Amino acid sequence: MPLSLIPDLDAQLAASGTPLEDFRQIIKASKAHLAERFAAGDDVEELVHARSHFIDQVLIRAWQQFLQDQNAALVAVGGYGRGELHPASDVDVLILVDQTPQGQVAEQLEQLITFLWDIGLEVGHSVRTLEQCVEAAKSDVTIVTNLMESRFLAGEENLFRDMRQATGPDRIWPSNEFFSAKCEEQKARHARFGDTAYNLEPNIKSNPGGLRDIQMIGWVVKRHFRAERLSELLHQGFLTDAEYHALKAGQKHLWKIRFALHLLTGRHEDRLLFEHQRAIARQFGYCDEDSNLAVEQFMQAYYRTVMELNRLNEMLLQLFQEAILYQNQPCDTLKINKRFQSCNGYLEVSNNAIFVRYPIAILELFLILQEHPELEGVRASTIRLIRAHLHLIDERYRKDIRARSLFLEILRQPTGITNVLRRMHRYGVLEAYIPAFANITGRMQFDLFHVYTVDEHTLMLLRNLRRFSVAEFEHEFPLCSRVFRQLAKPELLYIAGLFHDIAKGRGGDHAQQGAVDAREFCKLHDLSDYDANLVAWLVSKHLLMSVTAQRKDIEDPLVVQEFAAEVGDRSRLDYLYLLTVADIRATNPKRWTSWKASLLNRLYHSTRQALLRGLKSPMGQDELIQAKQTEARRLLANQGFDLESINQLWSALSLEYFLQNDPEEIAWHGSMVLSAKNFEKPLVALRKSIPRGCNEIFIVQKDRRNLFAQCTALIDQLHLNILEARIKTTDDGIALNSFFVLEVDGSHIAAGRAEEIQQALETGLRNSLDGIPQARPLPRRLQQFSSKSEISITQDEANQHTLLRIKSMDRPGLLSLIAWVLAEQNLRLLSAKVTTVGAQADDVFTITDAGGRGLTDDTRLKELKSALLERLDA
């Protein structure tokens, strides 16, 4: 007997003569009671079925009021037809009629639906005759699926029986056609979510491994086996007892989350958005730990659940395929070796006891998949055997030279590495063989920077590395492809990729801890000391190149020299460059831009030149500046500018200007300035910079207080993303400001929009800025993150500058706000290096006092910090 949400329903409805208000109050009370029972810890399955049972009673009584004597039937369909209703789920019904409603019947139907909406039910309804049901079902597999799950509620039951019979698999959509169509439907649905269960804000219903995948199994069971319950799969031999309970436990876990989502939002919501993740984690009793937030623990449990459900879905659908599509076809067996054979294109063991007799065959299976690309996959029965024998992969197994040789051989294969590693992970073999990998399985990081769980990010990184080796993808990253071909041992790069984040979530420096694990792995697998040291170094330094490129001035020879000294040799540079590109792209593909590619490419080339030149013979700043000026002077002379004008302009610029810009940029800036008649009005120019992978906005105007803050505010209002800014003021007070920008989606500025931007900036800059500019509203996702700003100040002794590093919550107008504070402090801003890591901005500013000297006075530095923190954390 289902849990009753409203005892004595009829008695309460009879209490007054106003049915509309009575129904409304009863439904309102049922929702409150449902929430109370959920908060008290009642079983979610009971609550889901209880709400369905309650709605049954409400609809039946409403039907009796309006359509008691008509030749029609009220039928529950969809999820409601299964008897499953979450707090805000749609109540989907079919009103089955013997003929198209007219006159009084049509009026009564309209009154019924209006009444149901008025009492607070969100009803999805259709009105169809038997013939219309059949025609609609024939043309749409979704409709036949709904009808297949239909449940009689009230009215003429014979009509319902006729409809079920007329839409059964012996009349329309036989089980083989139905199965094929639903598989295509699932494939398309998974593709919409990137074919991954690990989305940052997952849809718990439609994501791979979500509730739809469980329903998919149920639909096939109903259509082909004529069974109403998943438990029938046990009797049919498709599921083991453990698998069945895993399936039910996974469904229950997702139901609990979905139930909480509906109560939290007060609406039908299946997206586990950031704001909901935190609230539900608290509700479910998770608590923050030193290295693992409550929300991260909650989401790790979610991701592990959907990973298991995804695995079960894959296995069951393959078993169904054999039972439904190939039921009359004998297995076309092809022997591969003593232990394996193929059956209808799927790899299987030749004997079910093979893993007991020869456990090493578990790894051998994956090598065979690589060596036989014609195989479509692993047969479901063999997947089950792998899962059942994972316990055999123990310490002794991992030390077995046969296992060690097989694993390295898998990494050395010319093809199939990505697919095989993903399959090993899906079946649980990867974390069995590398136990530390289990710790990162399903581990999420609650930020906007890491869009995948750590395990998925790692596998994406390996996929990116593999693409560098494939000729057909060479156009994506030509330099990476060329460098990859020069690697002596690509498998070392793959091992570094496997271990680079393996220590995430342990607390402490994950790179150093991961390096220890990587070194132990290499020694266990008999790699040489040189190879082991290289892999360990790559893991420990996997962030070095990214940090250098994005946070330091890589045009400065001293920065390049320091980085080159850290790298040491060309071989390490090649490996590190490839690992860095693959890592950044696997962290958040949408945030990979041509600008980041350009930064890494330029750092790679300049470091390579430094290594070729020799670490003991670095290029000096004077030498570099002279070379740039010589080439820029030639370019300007070709445009008709005389040497005296060029030298006069350059004499008013600092040496930093020539260090930061390449000859083409220096010549472009010079032509703009030398062609201008006066600088009272702003001069704005835009161009696409191929070498830097972005657009440059160049603004020349007579300097004034807050000019830079105004420029950044205007650019922000134009919805452009500032990547780097360079601020130069000539000795005679002319400001030369360069902004390297991209559109917010990472694309270049289109030609038509460039004119719009230029006009908007010229118009906006004609007036001075009197107060802090109004920033754009904070995006929804950023609203879920908050942290105190951090400020660190160091001195660049060589250039007599002060480096100001600010880590703060990212927000529209942040750069302009910081510039405003610096202007209030009467400081000169020379350059801004902008880096955004998820929801946090990590920006480096080069500043001096009004006289062009670094800030060394402790009192002045404290005042600056205090002023910045007051504005940033207001």
PDB file of C-alpha atoms in Angstrom, residues 162-379:
ATOM      1  CA  ASP A 162      -7.956  -1.601 -27.297  1.00  0.00           C
ATOM      2  CA  MET A 163      -5.357   1.163 -27.488  1.00  0.00           C
ATOM      3  CA  ARG A 164      -2.685  -0.970 -25.792  1.00  0.00           C
ATOM      4  CA  GLN A 165      -3.404  -3.843 -28.129  1.00  0.00           C
ATOM      5  CA  ALA A 166      -3.418  -1.661 -31.260  1.00  0.00           C
ATOM      6  CA  THR A 167      -0.052  -0.098 -30.375  1.00  0.00           C
ATOM      7  CA  GLY A 168       1.620  -3.314 -29.224  1.00  0.00           C
ATOM      8  CA  PRO A 169       4.800  -4.724 -30.832  1.00  0.00           C
ATOM      9  CA  ASP A 170       2.825  -7.263 -32.867  1.00  0.00           C
ATOM     10  CA  ARG A 171       0.963  -4.377 -34.596  1.00  0.00           C
ATOM     11  CA  ILE A 172       3.457  -1.493 -34.844  1.00  0.00           C
ATOM     12  CA  TRP A 173       7.087  -0.949 -33.942  1.00  0.00           C
ATOM     13  CA  PRO A 174       8.220  -4.557 -33.525  1.00  0.00           C
ATOM     14  CA  SER A 175      10.856  -4.869 -30.834  1.00  0.00           C
ATOM     15  CA  ASN A 176      13.831  -4.947 -33.235  1.00  0.00           C
ATOM     16  CA  GLU A 177      12.783  -1.683 -34.950  1.00  0.00           C
ATOM     17  CA  PHE A 178      11.894  -0.123 -31.608  1.00  0.00           C
ATOM     18  CA  PHE A 179      15.268  -1.089 -30.138  1.00  0.00           C
ATOM     19  CA  SER A 180      17.217   0.323 -33.098  1.00  0.00           C
ATOM     20  CA  ALA A 181      15.266   3.597 -33.001  1.00  0.00           C
ATOM     21  CA  LYS A 182      15.737   4.036 -29.254  1.00  0.00           C
ATOM     22  CA  CYS A 183      19.477   3.333 -29.582  1.00  0.00           C
ATOM     23  CA  GLU A 184      19.755   6.083 -32.210  1.00  0.00           C
ATOM     24  CA  GLU A 185      17.726   8.356 -29.965  1.00  0.00           C
ATOM     25  CA  GLN A 186      20.094   7.705 -27.045  1.00  0.00           C
ATOM     26  CA  LYS A 187      23.152   8.237 -29.242  1.00  0.00           C
ATOM     27  CA  ALA A 188      21.817  11.639 -30.336  1.00  0.00           C
ATOM     28  CA  ARG A 189      20.948  12.576 -26.746  1.00  0.00           C
ATOM     29  CA  HIS A 190      24.416  11.658 -25.504  1.00  0.00           C
ATOM     30  CA  ALA A 191      25.973  13.689 -28.332  1.00  0.00           C
ATOM     31  CA  ARG A 192      24.052  16.787 -27.169  1.00  0.00           C
ATOM     32  CA  PHE A 193      25.893  16.509 -23.862  1.00  0.00           C
ATOM     33  CA  GLY A 194      29.313  15.928 -25.390  1.00  0.00           C
ATOM     34  CA  ASP A 195      29.157  12.142 -24.912  1.00  0.00           C
ATOM     35  CA  THR A 196      30.348  12.576 -21.343  1.00  0.00           C
ATOM     36  CA  ALA A 197      28.684  12.059 -17.974  1.00  0.00           C
ATOM     37  CA  TYR A 198      31.103  14.561 -16.447  1.00  0.00           C
ATOM     38  CA  ASN A 199      29.596  17.909 -17.392  1.00  0.00           C
ATOM     39  CA  LEU A 200      30.181  20.847 -15.055  1.00  0.00           C
ATOM     40  CA  GLU A 201      26.461  21.427 -14.498  1.00  0.00           C
ATOM     41  CA  PRO A 202      24.998  18.065 -15.506  1.00  0.00           C
ATOM     42  CA  ASN A 203      21.440  17.273 -16.475  1.00  0.00           C
ATOM     43  CA  ILE A 204      20.649  14.355 -14.170  1.00  0.00           C
ATOM     44  CA  LYS A 205      17.894  13.148 -16.464  1.00  0.00           C
ATOM     45  CA  SER A 206      19.376  13.405 -19.955  1.00  0.00           C
ATOM     46  CA  ASN A 207      23.155  13.251 -19.440  1.00  0.00           C
ATOM     47  CA  PRO A 208      24.955   9.991 -20.273  1.00  0.00           C
ATOM     48  CA  GLY A 209      24.464   7.788 -17.225  1.00  0.00           C
ATOM     49  CA  GLY A 210      21.366   9.773 -16.216  1.00  0.00           C
ATOM     50  CA  LEU A 211      17.814   8.679 -15.535  1.00  0.00           C
ATOM     51  CA  ARG A 212      17.000   8.456 -19.234  1.00  0.00           C
ATOM     52  CA  ASP A 213      19.605   5.701 -19.591  1.00  0.00           C
ATOM     53  CA  ILE A 214      17.802   3.661 -16.926  1.00  0.00           C
ATOM     54  CA  GLN A 215      14.450   4.365 -18.574  1.00  0.00           C
ATOM     55  CA  MET A 216      15.958   3.254 -21.888  1.00  0.00           C
ATOM     56  CA  ILE A 217      16.641  -0.153 -20.372  1.00  0.00           C
ATOM     57  CA  GLY A 218      13.101  -0.280 -18.999  1.00  0.00           C
ATOM     58  CA  TRP A 219      11.563   0.562 -22.376  1.00  0.00           C
ATOM     59  CA  VAL A 220      13.419  -2.263 -24.097  1.00  0.00           C
ATOM     60  CA  VAL A 221      12.405  -4.663 -21.336  1.00  0.00           C
ATOM     61  CA  LYS A 222       8.733  -3.732 -21.800  1.00  0.00           C
ATOM     62  CA  ARG A 223       8.741  -3.814 -25.571  1.00  0.00           C
ATOM     63  CA  HIS A 224      10.679  -6.996 -26.169  1.00  0.00           C
ATOM     64  CA  PHE A 225      10.214  -9.074 -23.037  1.00  0.00           C
ATOM     65  CA  ARG A 226       6.689  -7.821 -22.191  1.00  0.00           C
ATOM     66  CA  ALA A 227       7.928  -7.277 -18.642  1.00  0.00           C
ATOM     67  CA  GLU A 228       6.893  -4.399 -16.374  1.00  0.00           C
ATOM     68  CA  ARG A 229       9.819  -4.481 -13.933  1.00  0.00           C
ATOM     69  CA  LEU A 230      13.584  -4.307 -14.262  1.00  0.00           C
ATOM     70  CA  SER A 231      13.788  -7.280 -11.908  1.00  0.00           C
ATOM     71  CA  GLU A 232      12.674  -9.419 -14.853  1.00  0.00           C
ATOM     72  CA  LEU A 233      16.200  -8.978 -16.209  1.00  0.00           C
ATOM     73  CA  LEU A 234      17.427 -11.138 -13.350  1.00  0.00           C
ATOM     74  CA  HIS A 235      15.148 -13.998 -14.378  1.00  0.00           C
ATOM     75  CA  GLN A 236      16.060 -13.538 -18.049  1.00  0.00           C
ATOM     76  CA  GLY A 237      19.761 -13.794 -17.188  1.00  0.00           C
ATOM     77  CA  PHE A 238      20.672 -10.323 -18.429  1.00  0.00           C
ATOM     78  CA  LEU A 239      21.697  -8.989 -15.016  1.00  0.00           C
ATOM     79  CA  THR A 240      23.484 -10.490 -12.068  1.00  0.00           C
ATOM     80  CA  ASP A 241      22.099  -9.821  -8.624  1.00  0.00           C
ATOM     81  CA  ALA A 242      24.919  -7.349  -7.908  1.00  0.00           C
ATOM     82  CA  GLU A 243      24.335  -5.487 -11.189  1.00  0.00           C
ATOM     83  CA  TYR A 244      20.605  -5.284 -10.571  1.00  0.00           C
ATOM     84  CA  HIS A 245      21.152  -3.790  -7.127  1.00  0.00           C
ATOM     85  CA  ALA A 246      23.729  -1.364  -8.561  1.00  0.00           C
ATOM     86  CA  LEU A 247      21.155  -0.275 -11.144  1.00  0.00           C
ATOM     87  CA  LYS A 248      18.462   0.216  -8.520  1.00  0.00           C
ATOM     88  CA  ALA A 249      20.846   1.983  -6.128  1.00  0.00           C
ATOM     89  CA  GLY A 250      21.961   4.332  -8.909  1.00  0.00           C
ATOM     90  CA  GLN A 251      18.373   5.161  -9.803  1.00  0.00           C
ATOM     91  CA  LYS A 252      17.538   5.789  -6.162  1.00  0.00           C
ATOM     92  CA  HIS A 253      20.531   8.115  -5.770  1.00  0.00           C
ATOM     93  CA  LEU A 254      19.534  10.148  -8.834  1.00  0.00           C
ATOM     94  CA  TRP A 255      15.902  10.195  -7.709  1.00  0.00           C
ATOM     95  CA  LYS A 256      16.979  11.625  -4.377  1.00  0.00           C
ATOM     96  CA  ILE A 257      18.931  14.407  -6.090  1.00  0.00           C
ATOM     97  CA  ARG A 258      16.077  15.136  -8.495  1.00  0.00           C
ATOM     98  CA  PHE A 259      13.558  15.191  -5.658  1.00  0.00           C
ATOM     99  CA  ALA A 260      15.731  17.677  -3.768  1.00  0.00           C
ATOM    100  CA  LEU A 261      16.147  19.792  -6.925  1.00  0.00           C
ATOM    101  CA  HIS A 262      12.395  20.096  -7.413  1.00  0.00           C
ATOM    102  CA  LEU A 263      11.818  21.064  -3.775  1.00  0.00           C
ATOM    103  CA  LEU A 264      14.720  23.519  -3.811  1.00  0.00           C
ATOM    104  CA  THR A 265      13.710  25.316  -7.006  1.00  0.00           C
ATOM    105  CA  GLY A 266       9.949  24.900  -6.751  1.00  0.00           C
ATOM    106  CA  ARG A 267       9.793  23.868 -10.396  1.00  0.00           C
ATOM    107  CA  HIS A 268      10.581  21.038 -12.792  1.00  0.00           C
ATOM    108  CA  GLU A 269      14.389  21.277 -12.793  1.00  0.00           C
ATOM    109  CA  ASP A 270      16.805  18.575 -13.930  1.00  0.00           C
ATOM    110  CA  ARG A 271      19.959  20.678 -14.260  1.00  0.00           C
ATOM    111  CA  LEU A 272      22.338  20.402 -11.334  1.00  0.00           C
ATOM    112  CA  LEU A 273      23.474  24.024 -11.480  1.00  0.00           C
ATOM    113  CA  PHE A 274      26.270  25.381  -9.285  1.00  0.00           C
ATOM    114  CA  GLU A 275      23.897  27.133  -6.920  1.00  0.00           C
ATOM    115  CA  HIS A 276      21.944  23.905  -6.435  1.00  0.00           C
ATOM    116  CA  GLN A 277      25.031  21.721  -5.973  1.00  0.00           C
ATOM    117  CA  ARG A 278      26.103  23.569  -2.852  1.00  0.00           C
ATOM    118  CA  ALA A 279      22.625  23.671  -1.320  1.00  0.00           C
ATOM    119  CA  ILE A 280      21.949  19.969  -1.883  1.00  0.00           C
ATOM    120  CA  ALA A 281      25.403  18.972  -0.614  1.00  0.00           C
ATOM    121  CA  ARG A 282      24.591  20.704   2.680  1.00  0.00           C
ATOM    122  CA  GLN A 283      21.117  19.153   2.739  1.00  0.00           C
ATOM    123  CA  PHE A 284      22.598  15.677   2.247  1.00  0.00           C
ATOM    124  CA  GLY A 285      24.970  16.175   5.183  1.00  0.00           C
ATOM    125  CA  TYR A 286      28.304  16.677   3.434  1.00  0.00           C
ATOM    126  CA  CYS A 287      30.856  18.839   5.269  1.00  0.00           C
ATOM    127  CA  ASP A 288      33.920  20.697   4.036  1.00  0.00           C
ATOM    128  CA  GLU A 289      37.287  19.054   4.579  1.00  0.00           C
ATOM    129  CA  ASP A 290      40.753  20.571   4.266  1.00  0.00           C
ATOM    130  CA  SER A 291      41.325  19.356   0.711  1.00  0.00           C
ATOM    131  CA  ASN A 292      37.817  18.418  -0.334  1.00  0.00           C
ATOM    132  CA  LEU A 293      34.813  20.729  -0.185  1.00  0.00           C
ATOM    133  CA  ALA A 294      31.384  19.359   0.746  1.00  0.00           C
ATOM    134  CA  VAL A 295      30.087  20.140  -2.731  1.00  0.00           C
ATOM    135  CA  GLU A 296      33.027  18.294  -4.295  1.00  0.00           C
ATOM    136  CA  GLN A 297      32.318  15.210  -2.183  1.00  0.00           C
ATOM    137  CA  PHE A 298      28.657  15.338  -3.191  1.00  0.00           C
ATOM    138  CA  MET A 299      29.465  15.692  -6.871  1.00  0.00           C
ATOM    139  CA  GLN A 300      32.078  12.937  -6.739  1.00  0.00           C
ATOM    140  CA  ALA A 301      29.368  10.582  -5.442  1.00  0.00           C
ATOM    141  CA  TYR A 302      27.109  11.757  -8.270  1.00  0.00           C
ATOM    142  CA  TYR A 303      29.749  11.256 -10.980  1.00  0.00           C
ATOM    143  CA  ARG A 304      30.655   7.807  -9.715  1.00  0.00           C
ATOM    144  CA  THR A 305      26.985   6.869  -9.769  1.00  0.00           C
ATOM    145  CA  VAL A 306      26.439   7.970 -13.361  1.00  0.00           C
ATOM    146  CA  MET A 307      29.687   6.329 -14.425  1.00  0.00           C
ATOM    147  CA  GLU A 308      28.419   2.990 -13.089  1.00  0.00           C
ATOM    148  CA  LEU A 309      24.999   3.517 -14.691  1.00  0.00           C
ATOM    149  CA  ASN A 310      26.643   4.408 -17.997  1.00  0.00           C
ATOM    150  CA  ARG A 311      28.665   1.209 -17.799  1.00  0.00           C
ATOM    151  CA  LEU A 312      25.572  -0.898 -17.058  1.00  0.00           C
ATOM    152  CA  ASN A 313      23.649   0.802 -19.855  1.00  0.00           C
ATOM    153  CA  GLU A 314      26.414  -0.006 -22.360  1.00  0.00           C
ATOM    154  CA  MET A 315      26.588  -3.641 -21.271  1.00  0.00           C
ATOM    155  CA  LEU A 316      22.844  -4.226 -21.233  1.00  0.00           C
ATOM    156  CA  LEU A 317      22.245  -2.611 -24.600  1.00  0.00           C
ATOM    157  CA  GLN A 318      24.867  -4.842 -26.125  1.00  0.00           C
ATOM    158  CA  LEU A 319      23.203  -7.906 -24.545  1.00  0.00           C
ATOM    159  CA  PHE A 320      19.843  -6.672 -25.850  1.00  0.00           C
ATOM    160  CA  GLN A 321      21.369  -6.195 -29.291  1.00  0.00           C
ATOM    161  CA  GLU A 322      22.400  -9.839 -29.343  1.00  0.00           C
ATOM    162  CA  ALA A 323      19.018 -11.007 -28.039  1.00  0.00           C
ATOM    163  CA  ILE A 324      16.874  -8.755 -30.245  1.00  0.00           C
ATOM    164  CA  LEU A 325      18.764  -7.996 -33.435  1.00  0.00           C
ATOM    165  CA  TYR A 326      20.857 -11.138 -33.700  1.00  0.00           C
ATOM    166  CA  GLN A 327      18.493 -13.616 -32.062  1.00  0.00           C
ATOM    167  CA  ASN A 328      18.302 -15.871 -35.126  1.00  0.00           C
ATOM    168  CA  GLN A 329      21.893 -15.415 -36.204  1.00  0.00           C
ATOM    169  CA  PRO A 330      24.577 -17.866 -35.094  1.00  0.00           C
ATOM    170  CA  CYS A 331      27.772 -16.409 -33.636  1.00  0.00           C
ATOM    171  CA  ASP A 332      30.304 -15.913 -36.409  1.00  0.00           C
ATOM    172  CA  THR A 333      33.381 -16.992 -34.450  1.00  0.00           C
ATOM    173  CA  LEU A 334      36.925 -16.130 -35.467  1.00  0.00           C
ATOM    174  CA  LYS A 335      39.809 -17.409 -33.328  1.00  0.00           C
ATOM    175  CA  ILE A 336      42.417 -14.774 -32.392  1.00  0.00           C
ATOM    176  CA  ASN A 337      44.636 -16.794 -30.055  1.00  0.00           C
ATOM    177  CA  LYS A 338      44.261 -19.469 -27.369  1.00  0.00           C
ATOM    178  CA  ARG A 339      42.455 -17.096 -25.048  1.00  0.00           C
ATOM    179  CA  PHE A 340      40.382 -14.848 -27.279  1.00  0.00           C
ATOM    180  CA  GLN A 341      38.065 -14.949 -30.260  1.00  0.00           C
ATOM    181  CA  SER A 342      35.652 -12.596 -31.966  1.00  0.00           C
ATOM    182  CA  CYS A 343      31.909 -13.181 -32.082  1.00  0.00           C
ATOM    183  CA  ASN A 344      30.013 -11.138 -34.671  1.00  0.00           C
ATOM    184  CA  GLY A 345      32.800  -8.564 -34.524  1.00  0.00           C
ATOM    185  CA  TYR A 346      33.027  -8.357 -30.709  1.00  0.00           C
ATOM    186  CA  LEU A 347      36.011  -9.610 -28.721  1.00  0.00           C
ATOM    187  CA  GLU A 348      35.279 -12.333 -26.178  1.00  0.00           C
ATOM    188  CA  VAL A 349      37.146 -14.904 -24.107  1.00  0.00           C
ATOM    189  CA  SER A 350      37.282 -18.401 -25.536  1.00  0.00           C
ATOM    190  CA  ASN A 351      36.666 -19.813 -22.052  1.00  0.00           C
ATOM    191  CA  ASN A 352      34.826 -18.246 -19.115  1.00  0.00           C
ATOM    192  CA  ALA A 353      37.526 -19.453 -16.708  1.00  0.00           C
ATOM    193  CA  ILE A 354      40.373 -17.829 -18.616  1.00  0.00           C
ATOM    194  CA  PHE A 355      40.880 -14.907 -16.208  1.00  0.00           C
ATOM    195  CA  VAL A 356      41.097 -17.294 -13.254  1.00  0.00           C
ATOM    196  CA  ARG A 357      43.646 -19.468 -14.998  1.00  0.00           C
ATOM    197  CA  TYR A 358      45.579 -16.623 -16.609  1.00  0.00           C
ATOM    198  CA  PRO A 359      44.786 -13.223 -14.989  1.00  0.00           C
ATOM    199  CA  ILE A 360      47.303 -11.405 -17.212  1.00  0.00           C
ATOM    200  CA  ALA A 361      44.776 -11.913 -20.029  1.00  0.00           C
ATOM    201  CA  ILE A 362      42.772  -9.001 -18.593  1.00  0.00           C
ATOM    202  CA  LEU A 363      45.458  -6.609 -19.871  1.00  0.00           C
ATOM    203  CA  GLU A 364      46.112  -8.683 -22.963  1.00  0.00           C
ATOM    204  CA  LEU A 365      42.500  -8.116 -24.028  1.00  0.00           C
ATOM    205  CA  PHE A 366      43.107  -4.360 -24.430  1.00  0.00           C
ATOM    206  CA  LEU A 367      46.259  -4.884 -26.461  1.00  0.00           C
ATOM    207  CA  ILE A 368      44.308  -7.188 -28.794  1.00  0.00           C
ATOM    208  CA  LEU A 369      41.723  -4.430 -29.306  1.00  0.00           C
ATOM    209  CA  GLN A 370      44.518  -2.135 -30.491  1.00  0.00           C
ATOM    210  CA  GLU A 371      46.035  -4.771 -32.748  1.00  0.00           C
ATOM    211  CA  HIS A 372      42.645  -5.587 -34.296  1.00  0.00           C
ATOM    212  CA  PRO A 373      40.933  -2.269 -35.130  1.00  0.00           C
ATOM    213  CA  GLU A 374      38.260  -4.181 -37.066  1.00  0.00           C
ATOM    214  CA  LEU A 375      36.762  -5.308 -33.730  1.00  0.00           C
ATOM    215  CA  GLU A 376      33.710  -3.274 -32.724  1.00  0.00           C
ATOM    216  CA  GLY A 377      34.272  -3.683 -28.999  1.00  0.00           C
ATOM    217  CA  VAL A 378      34.150  -6.198 -26.165  1.00  0.00           C
ATOM    218  CA  ARG A 379      31.268  -8.614 -25.856  1.00  0.00           C
TER     219      ARG A 379
END
